[in-house]
């Protein structure tokens, strides 16, 4: 694994090779996304960041912080609740307009929205589980919508569970009948890598990364759970995990490194925490069977169904 010192050194030298970059961040209002956005603002001399989040008001202090980190940056906040597909389509059009106004293409699409539901399947207006939609369907939809606006050698980065792809429940791809906390993690992680494979097959000039960030102390578990479990997560589990978890600022630097410098070439890569490509036996099996085509067909069906409701 590349040591954090080397990661920071490589990021510091980005200023000599990448004077200006344009990135779209979804899920950067906290945690790993926010830390990566800050690293992006810190290391790119003239960064343009389009940030999609639920509340402009809540993000206002962070916008000021970004301007303080790098006054030469352009930071555009677009307010939208991206838990529904139609909202993702609407904000994707606004992103496209912002880019066209400035004659820019996306160099980096960084997707990290999501939480883990401990309350069972939370079916939303699209008929999808909200937490799975944020971590999977919505990210696929953003990539699909925004690929036409990306630069030739763009990187599309999704922060989830690269290398931890698990068996897919093939007769229940949207987990309507088989929702559990465990299934809602490994199953969409595997579908995400296969969706990235499908995009890569159609976009040979781009890099698609599915990254496992490792345990990072962002407060994600405490925010994900409610009631007594939420209390236990916040006051017992999180403080214990904090002893071994990485600091978001280190992971932000590391994710920027993977998104700009890391060794992965074009194509679709599932990266573990150490940044090395992983292909476990489960993923290998689905790749050999060409299962990505089933996943793409399912994605399309879910998008059509969501938009028809
Ligand atoms: N932290 C870890 O140890 C870890 C490990 C492995 C994988 N991951 C995955 O990495 C991703 C980022 O994790 P993180 O720790 O950075 O999480 P985080 O700090 O909780 O940030 C999650 C982001 O998702 C957004 N979000 C949450 N619920 C939403 C909703 N209902 N609608 C719209 N946006 C919503 C949040 O927006 P608001 O600010 O508006 O709430 C925030 O921007 C997650 O998918 C997580 O599963 C994390």
Tab-separated table of C-alpha atoms and ligand atoms in Angstrom:
chain	number	residue	atom	x	y	z
A	1	UNK	CA	0.000	0.000	0.000
A	2	UNK	CA	1.205	3.490	-0.786
A	3	UNK	CA	2.088	5.225	2.493
A	4	UNK	CA	0.065	8.321	3.407
A	5	UNK	CA	3.302	10.379	3.205
A	6	UNK	CA	3.709	9.386	-0.453
A	7	UNK	CA	0.018	10.009	-1.116
A	8	UNK	CA	0.359	13.548	0.270
A	9	UNK	CA	3.572	14.135	-1.689
A	10	UNK	CA	1.939	12.969	-4.946
A	11	UNK	CA	-1.087	15.189	-4.272
A	12	UNK	CA	1.190	18.159	-3.526
A	13	UNK	CA	2.836	17.723	-6.903
A	14	UNK	CA	-0.511	17.711	-8.759
A	15	UNK	CA	-0.126	21.506	-9.127
A	16	UNK	CA	2.635	20.981	-11.684
A	17	UNK	CA	0.642	18.566	-13.872
A	18	UNK	CA	-2.999	19.546	-13.385
A	19	UNK	CA	-3.469	23.320	-13.149
A	20	UNK	CA	-7.229	23.093	-13.430
A	21	UNK	CA	-9.660	20.206	-13.047
A	22	UNK	CA	-13.429	20.017	-12.990
A	23	UNK	CA	-15.137	17.634	-10.578
A	24	UNK	CA	-18.699	16.762	-9.658
A	25	UNK	CA	-19.191	15.573	-6.069
A	26	UNK	CA	-22.297	13.818	-4.774
A	27	UNK	CA	-22.228	12.921	-1.067
A	28	UNK	CA	-19.535	15.499	-0.242
A	29	UNK	CA	-21.541	17.336	2.425
A	30	UNK	CA	-19.838	15.162	5.037
A	31	UNK	CA	-17.387	12.349	5.655
A	32	UNK	CA	-15.154	10.883	2.958
A	33	UNK	CA	-16.687	12.951	0.145
A	34	UNK	CA	-16.166	16.230	2.031
A	35	UNK	CA	-12.578	15.308	2.912
A	36	UNK	CA	-11.848	14.448	-0.743
A	37	UNK	CA	-13.447	17.716	-1.890
A	38	UNK	CA	-11.220	19.634	0.548
A	39	UNK	CA	-8.130	17.772	-0.739
A	40	UNK	CA	-9.229	18.587	-4.316
A	41	UNK	CA	-9.530	22.296	-3.417
A	42	UNK	CA	-6.171	22.207	-1.620
A	43	UNK	CA	-4.080	20.560	-4.346
A	44	UNK	CA	-5.536	21.738	-7.678
A	45	UNK	CA	-4.510	25.379	-8.319
A	46	UNK	CA	-7.726	26.262	-10.225
A	47	UNK	CA	-10.351	23.710	-9.240
A	48	UNK	CA	-13.985	23.770	-10.292
A	49	UNK	CA	-16.211	21.700	-8.013
A	50	UNK	CA	-19.917	21.176	-8.561
A	51	UNK	CA	-21.332	19.857	-5.300
A	52	UNK	CA	-24.783	18.283	-5.074
A	53	UNK	CA	-26.356	18.146	-1.618
A	54	UNK	CA	-29.613	18.271	0.299
A	55	UNK	CA	-29.236	21.679	1.943
A	56	UNK	CA	-27.506	24.795	0.612
A	57	UNK	CA	-27.997	26.423	4.031
A	58	UNK	CA	-26.284	23.585	5.902
A	59	UNK	CA	-23.380	23.612	3.438
A	60	UNK	CA	-22.868	27.418	3.468
A	61	UNK	CA	-20.069	27.372	6.128
A	62	UNK	CA	-18.236	24.653	4.167
A	63	UNK	CA	-18.437	26.743	0.984
A	64	UNK	CA	-16.695	29.557	2.899
A	65	UNK	CA	-14.131	27.034	4.149
A	66	UNK	CA	-13.423	25.868	0.573
A	67	UNK	CA	-12.915	29.486	-0.533
A	68	UNK	CA	-10.472	29.910	2.346
A	69	UNK	CA	-8.594	26.730	1.343
A	70	UNK	CA	-8.290	27.953	-2.253
A	71	UNK	CA	-9.664	31.368	-3.284
A	72	UNK	CA	-8.887	30.550	-6.943
A	73	UNK	CA	-11.454	27.771	-6.930
A	74	UNK	CA	-14.979	27.867	-8.303
A	75	UNK	CA	-17.465	26.093	-6.042
A	76	UNK	CA	-21.030	25.604	-7.241
A	77	UNK	CA	-23.575	24.075	-4.867
A	78	UNK	CA	-26.708	22.528	-6.369
A	79	UNK	CA	-29.460	21.691	-3.890
A	80	UNK	CA	-31.283	18.425	-4.578
A	81	UNK	CA	-32.464	15.338	-2.727
A	82	UNK	CA	-30.755	12.629	-4.756
A	83	UNK	CA	-32.584	9.693	-3.189
A	84	UNK	CA	-35.020	9.668	-6.161
A	85	UNK	CA	-34.170	8.961	-9.795
A	86	UNK	CA	-36.251	11.843	-11.199
A	87	UNK	CA	-34.380	14.266	-8.931
A	88	UNK	CA	-31.059	12.871	-10.167
A	89	UNK	CA	-32.208	13.427	-13.737
A	90	UNK	CA	-33.230	17.009	-12.892
A	91	UNK	CA	-29.965	17.900	-11.157
A	92	UNK	CA	-27.927	16.191	-13.904
A	93	UNK	CA	-29.489	18.668	-16.368
A	94	UNK	CA	-28.503	21.552	-14.075
A	95	UNK	CA	-24.947	20.172	-13.869
A	96	UNK	CA	-24.822	19.933	-17.673
A	97	UNK	CA	-25.996	23.581	-17.979
A	98	UNK	CA	-23.366	24.789	-15.481
A	99	UNK	CA	-20.669	22.964	-17.431
A	100	UNK	CA	-21.842	24.238	-20.809
A	101	UNK	CA	-22.012	27.834	-19.524
A	102	UNK	CA	-18.347	27.608	-18.572
A	103	UNK	CA	-17.322	25.422	-21.503
A	104	UNK	CA	-16.056	22.717	-19.158
A	105	UNK	CA	-15.999	18.904	-19.172
A	106	UNK	CA	-16.004	16.699	-16.072
A	107	UNK	CA	-12.560	15.286	-15.223
A	108	UNK	CA	-13.719	13.573	-12.043
A	109	UNK	CA	-17.143	12.308	-10.994
A	110	UNK	CA	-16.900	11.418	-7.288
A	111	UNK	CA	-19.872	9.535	-5.839
A	112	UNK	CA	-20.065	8.853	-2.096
A	113	UNK	CA	-23.663	9.451	-1.001
A	114	UNK	CA	-25.273	6.882	1.232
A	115	UNK	CA	-25.981	5.313	4.558
A	116	UNK	CA	-26.780	1.814	5.812
A	117	UNK	CA	-30.361	1.199	6.863
A	118	UNK	CA	-30.732	-0.826	10.065
A	119	UNK	CA	-34.536	-0.436	9.885
A	120	UNK	CA	-35.262	-2.984	7.162
A	121	UNK	CA	-36.197	-2.106	3.592
A	122	UNK	CA	-37.260	1.556	3.407
A	123	UNK	CA	-39.209	1.581	0.156
A	124	UNK	CA	-39.275	5.039	-1.417
A	125	UNK	CA	-41.482	6.624	-4.099
A	126	UNK	CA	-39.384	4.877	-6.798
A	127	UNK	CA	-40.206	1.479	-5.256
A	128	UNK	CA	-36.520	1.110	-4.288
A	129	UNK	CA	-34.885	0.915	-0.876
A	130	UNK	CA	-33.570	4.426	-0.124
A	131	UNK	CA	-30.185	3.345	1.239
A	132	UNK	CA	-29.534	0.956	-1.684
A	133	UNK	CA	-30.712	3.595	-4.136
A	134	UNK	CA	-28.251	6.142	-2.748
A	135	UNK	CA	-25.351	3.695	-2.731
A	136	UNK	CA	-26.160	1.920	-5.990
A	137	UNK	CA	-28.992	2.930	-8.364
A	138	UNK	CA	-28.448	6.668	-7.970
A	139	UNK	CA	-24.736	6.396	-8.607
A	140	UNK	CA	-25.319	4.350	-11.762
A	141	UNK	CA	-27.874	6.934	-12.894
A	142	UNK	CA	-25.458	9.844	-12.276
A	143	UNK	CA	-22.748	8.060	-14.278
A	144	UNK	CA	-25.189	7.302	-17.119
A	145	UNK	CA	-26.486	10.896	-17.236
A	146	UNK	CA	-23.113	12.622	-16.932
A	147	UNK	CA	-20.857	10.440	-19.090
A	148	UNK	CA	-21.665	12.569	-22.186
A	149	UNK	CA	-20.264	15.578	-20.301
A	150	UNK	CA	-16.985	13.966	-19.228
A	151	UNK	CA	-13.514	14.682	-20.581
A	152	UNK	CA	-11.931	11.916	-22.680
A	153	UNK	CA	-9.753	10.554	-19.869
A	154	UNK	CA	-12.210	11.225	-17.015
A	155	UNK	CA	-12.349	9.126	-13.855
A	156	UNK	CA	-15.627	8.009	-12.333
A	157	UNK	CA	-15.093	7.053	-8.694
A	158	UNK	CA	-17.610	5.378	-6.393
A	159	UNK	CA	-16.791	4.963	-2.708
A	160	UNK	CA	-18.346	1.790	-1.384
A	161	UNK	CA	-16.991	-1.735	-1.069
A	162	UNK	CA	-14.531	-2.553	-3.856
A	163	UNK	CA	-13.121	-6.051	-3.376
A	164	UNK	CA	-16.051	-7.044	-1.157
A	165	UNK	CA	-18.449	-8.091	-3.919
A	166	UNK	CA	-20.775	-10.788	-2.595
A	167	UNK	CA	-23.223	-13.245	-4.108
A	168	UNK	CA	-26.086	-11.543	-5.935
A	169	UNK	CA	-29.631	-12.744	-5.220
A	170	UNK	CA	-30.364	-13.271	-8.885
A	171	UNK	CA	-34.145	-13.554	-8.669
A	172	UNK	CA	-34.474	-10.477	-6.431
A	173	UNK	CA	-32.004	-7.919	-7.746
A	174	UNK	CA	-33.681	-4.968	-5.997
A	175	UNK	CA	-33.884	-6.908	-2.692
A	176	UNK	CA	-37.640	-6.542	-2.503
A	177	UNK	CA	-38.023	-9.859	-0.682
A	178	UNK	CA	-34.533	-10.483	0.679
A	179	UNK	CA	-33.549	-7.212	2.337
A	180	UNK	CA	-31.126	-7.503	5.254
A	181	UNK	CA	-28.245	-5.295	6.390
A	182	UNK	CA	-25.785	-7.908	5.057
A	183	UNK	CA	-27.541	-8.371	1.705
A	184	UNK	CA	-27.805	-4.594	1.303
A	185	UNK	CA	-24.011	-4.347	1.429
A	186	UNK	CA	-22.296	-7.083	-0.630
A	187	UNK	CA	-25.081	-7.577	-3.208
A	188	UNK	CA	-25.260	-3.955	-4.485
A	189	UNK	CA	-21.454	-3.740	-4.197
A	190	UNK	CA	-21.188	-6.593	-6.702
A	191	UNK	CA	-23.814	-5.032	-8.974
A	192	UNK	CA	-21.948	-1.712	-8.836
A	193	UNK	CA	-18.690	-3.264	-10.059
A	194	UNK	CA	-20.580	-5.063	-12.855
A	195	UNK	CA	-22.324	-1.801	-13.844
A	196	UNK	CA	-18.914	-0.090	-13.925
A	197	UNK	CA	-17.652	-2.975	-16.128
A	198	UNK	CA	-20.544	-2.326	-18.514
A	199	UNK	CA	-19.835	1.420	-18.681
A	200	UNK	CA	-16.128	0.725	-19.218
A	201	UNK	CA	-16.924	-1.615	-22.112
A	202	UNK	CA	-18.719	1.285	-23.838
A	203	UNK	CA	-16.261	4.016	-22.790
A	204	UNK	CA	-12.768	2.657	-23.359
A	205	UNK	CA	-11.106	6.052	-22.824
A	206	UNK	CA	-12.305	6.397	-19.197
A	207	UNK	CA	-11.462	4.913	-15.798
A	208	UNK	CA	-14.189	3.547	-13.515
A	209	UNK	CA	-13.141	2.939	-9.911
A	210	UNK	CA	-15.137	1.219	-7.181
A	211	UNK	CA	-13.165	1.848	-3.996
A	212	UNK	CA	-13.423	0.444	-0.480
A	213	UNK	CA	-12.165	3.296	1.732
A	214	UNK	CA	-11.551	1.135	4.824
A	215	UNK	CA	-13.035	1.897	8.200
A	216	UNK	CA	-13.132	5.684	8.431
A	217	UNK	CA	-14.269	7.671	11.405
A	218	UNK	CA	-17.032	9.776	9.829
A	219	UNK	CA	-19.929	9.029	12.214
A	220	UNK	CA	-21.682	7.097	9.404
A	221	UNK	CA	-23.011	4.322	11.677
A	222	UNK	CA	-24.380	6.739	14.255
A	223	UNK	CA	-26.173	8.687	11.518
A	224	UNK	CA	-27.460	5.506	9.832
A	225	UNK	CA	-29.167	3.974	12.879
A	226	UNK	CA	-32.078	5.434	14.816
A	227	UNK	CA	-33.609	4.876	18.276
A	228	UNK	CA	-31.760	2.782	20.851
A	229	UNK	CA	-29.490	1.261	18.186
A	230	UNK	CA	-28.554	4.764	17.030
A	231	UNK	CA	-27.715	5.716	20.634
A	232	UNK	CA	-25.527	2.609	21.028
A	233	UNK	CA	-23.839	3.241	17.676
A	234	UNK	CA	-23.088	6.873	18.541
A	235	UNK	CA	-21.984	6.448	22.134
A	236	UNK	CA	-20.500	2.923	22.260
A	237	UNK	CA	-19.647	1.529	18.816
A	238	UNK	CA	-18.351	4.724	17.137
A	239	UNK	CA	-15.939	5.659	20.008
A	240	UNK	CA	-14.511	2.096	19.969
A	241	UNK	CA	-14.190	2.059	16.169
A	242	UNK	CA	-12.510	5.463	16.321
A	243	UNK	CA	-9.537	3.798	18.012
A	244	UNK	CA	-8.732	1.847	14.835
A	245	UNK	CA	-10.514	3.793	12.088
A	246	UNK	CA	-8.701	6.150	9.728
A	247	UNK	CA	-9.163	9.890	9.922
A	248	UNK	CA	-11.403	11.295	7.151
A	249	UNK	CA	-8.714	13.838	6.191
A	250	UNK	CA	-6.208	11.024	5.479
A	251	UNK	CA	-8.777	9.042	3.493
A	252	UNK	CA	-9.737	12.205	1.573
A	253	UNK	CA	-6.106	12.620	0.504
A	254	UNK	CA	-5.926	8.920	-0.383
A	255	UNK	CA	-9.139	9.022	-2.427
A	256	UNK	CA	-7.913	12.107	-4.330
A	257	UNK	CA	-4.710	10.199	-5.055
A	258	UNK	CA	-6.635	7.197	-6.415
A	259	UNK	CA	-8.834	9.567	-8.414
A	260	UNK	CA	-5.953	11.424	-10.031
A	261	UNK	CA	-2.612	9.668	-9.779
A	262	UNK	CA	-3.236	6.055	-8.742
A	263	UNK	CA	-1.806	3.427	-11.061
A	264	UNK	CA	-5.105	2.078	-12.447
A	265	UNK	CA	-5.284	2.448	-16.206
A	266	UNK	CA	-8.444	2.798	-18.287
A	267	UNK	CA	-11.253	0.332	-17.614
A	268	UNK	CA	-13.181	-0.802	-14.545
A	269	UNK	CA	-11.294	-1.474	-11.330
A	270	UNK	CA	-12.419	-2.650	-7.955
A	271	UNK	CA	-9.935	-1.216	-5.449
A	272	UNK	CA	-9.417	-2.324	-1.864
A	273	UNK	CA	-8.400	0.114	0.874
A	274	UNK	CA	-4.754	-0.250	-0.137
A	275	UNK	CA	-5.588	0.954	-3.650
A	276	UNK	CA	-4.693	-2.328	-5.355
A	277	UNK	CA	-7.142	-3.913	-7.829
A	278	UNK	CA	-9.131	-6.835	-6.416
A	279	UNK	CA	-11.121	-9.560	-8.124
A	280	UNK	CA	-12.546	-12.053	-5.652
A	281	UNK	CA	-13.910	-15.447	-6.738
A	282	UNK	CA	-17.523	-14.215	-6.624
A	283	UNK	CA	-16.847	-11.269	-8.919
A	284	UNK	CA	-14.711	-13.446	-11.196
A	285	UNK	CA	-17.632	-15.867	-11.572
A	286	UNK	CA	-20.101	-13.126	-12.534
A	287	UNK	CA	-17.582	-11.636	-14.967
A	288	UNK	CA	-17.029	-15.022	-16.626
A	289	UNK	CA	-20.805	-15.493	-16.988
A	290	UNK	CA	-21.239	-12.036	-18.531
A	291	UNK	CA	-23.732	-11.254	-15.764
A	292	UNK	CA	-23.208	-7.519	-16.265
A	293	UNK	CA	-25.741	-7.645	-19.112
A	294	UNK	CA	-28.430	-8.864	-16.684
A	295	UNK	CA	-27.500	-6.077	-14.276
A	296	UNK	CA	-27.687	-3.409	-16.991
A	297	UNK	CA	-31.083	-4.712	-18.113
A	298	UNK	CA	-32.298	-4.643	-14.502
A	299	UNK	CA	-30.986	-1.098	-13.963
A	300	UNK	CA	-32.863	0.103	-17.033
A	301	UNK	CA	-36.066	-1.615	-15.867
A	302	UNK	CA	-35.787	-0.023	-12.403
A	303	UNK	CA	-35.145	3.435	-13.901
A	304	UNK	CA	-38.120	3.135	-16.260
A	305	UNK	CA	-40.350	1.905	-13.439
A	306	UNK	CA	-39.221	4.712	-11.116
A	307	UNK	CA	-39.892	7.392	-13.729
A	308	UNK	CA	-43.315	5.968	-14.576
A	309	UNK	CA	-44.572	6.095	-10.972
B	1	LIG	N1	-17.052	5.494	6.725
B	1	LIG	C1	-16.694	4.220	6.528
B	1	LIG	O1	-16.021	3.579	7.363
B	1	LIG	C2	-17.087	3.521	5.253
B	1	LIG	C3	-16.542	2.258	4.990
B	1	LIG	C4	-16.906	1.604	3.818
B	1	LIG	C5	-17.797	2.195	2.931
B	1	LIG	N2	-18.324	3.426	3.222
B	1	LIG	C6	-19.289	3.994	2.260
B	1	LIG	O2	-18.762	5.205	1.772
B	1	LIG	C7	-19.825	6.141	1.524
B	1	LIG	C8	-19.502	7.441	2.252
B	1	LIG	O3	-19.410	7.172	3.636
B	1	LIG	P1	-19.133	8.336	4.696
B	1	LIG	O4	-18.582	7.676	5.888
B	1	LIG	O5	-18.430	9.467	4.057
B	1	LIG	O6	-20.640	8.764	5.027
B	1	LIG	P2	-21.233	10.142	5.603
B	1	LIG	O7	-20.177	10.949	6.265
B	1	LIG	O8	-22.427	9.772	6.397
B	1	LIG	O9	-21.686	10.921	4.250
B	1	LIG	C9	-22.741	10.412	3.501
B	1	LIG	C10	-23.186	11.385	2.445
B	1	LIG	O10	-24.406	10.850	1.894
B	1	LIG	C11	-25.424	11.825	1.993
B	1	LIG	N3	-26.721	11.229	2.323
B	1	LIG	C12	-27.005	10.397	3.349
B	1	LIG	N4	-28.317	10.112	3.361
B	1	LIG	C13	-28.871	10.781	2.328
B	1	LIG	C14	-30.191	10.887	1.813
B	1	LIG	N5	-31.226	10.247	2.378
B	1	LIG	N6	-30.396	11.646	0.724
B	1	LIG	C15	-29.372	12.310	0.143
B	1	LIG	N7	-28.089	12.248	0.577
B	1	LIG	C16	-27.854	11.494	1.659
B	1	LIG	C17	-25.020	12.734	3.143
B	1	LIG	O11	-25.685	13.957	2.966
B	1	LIG	P3	-26.136	14.874	4.248
B	1	LIG	O12	-24.903	15.614	4.654
B	1	LIG	O13	-27.208	15.725	3.682
B	1	LIG	O14	-26.618	13.923	5.315
B	1	LIG	C18	-23.513	12.783	2.960
B	1	LIG	O15	-23.159	13.726	1.976
B	1	LIG	C19	-21.115	5.488	2.036
B	1	LIG	O16	-21.831	4.955	0.965
B	1	LIG	C20	-20.617	4.363	2.925
B	1	LIG	O17	-21.517	3.275	2.903
B	1	LIG	C21	-17.978	4.105	4.348
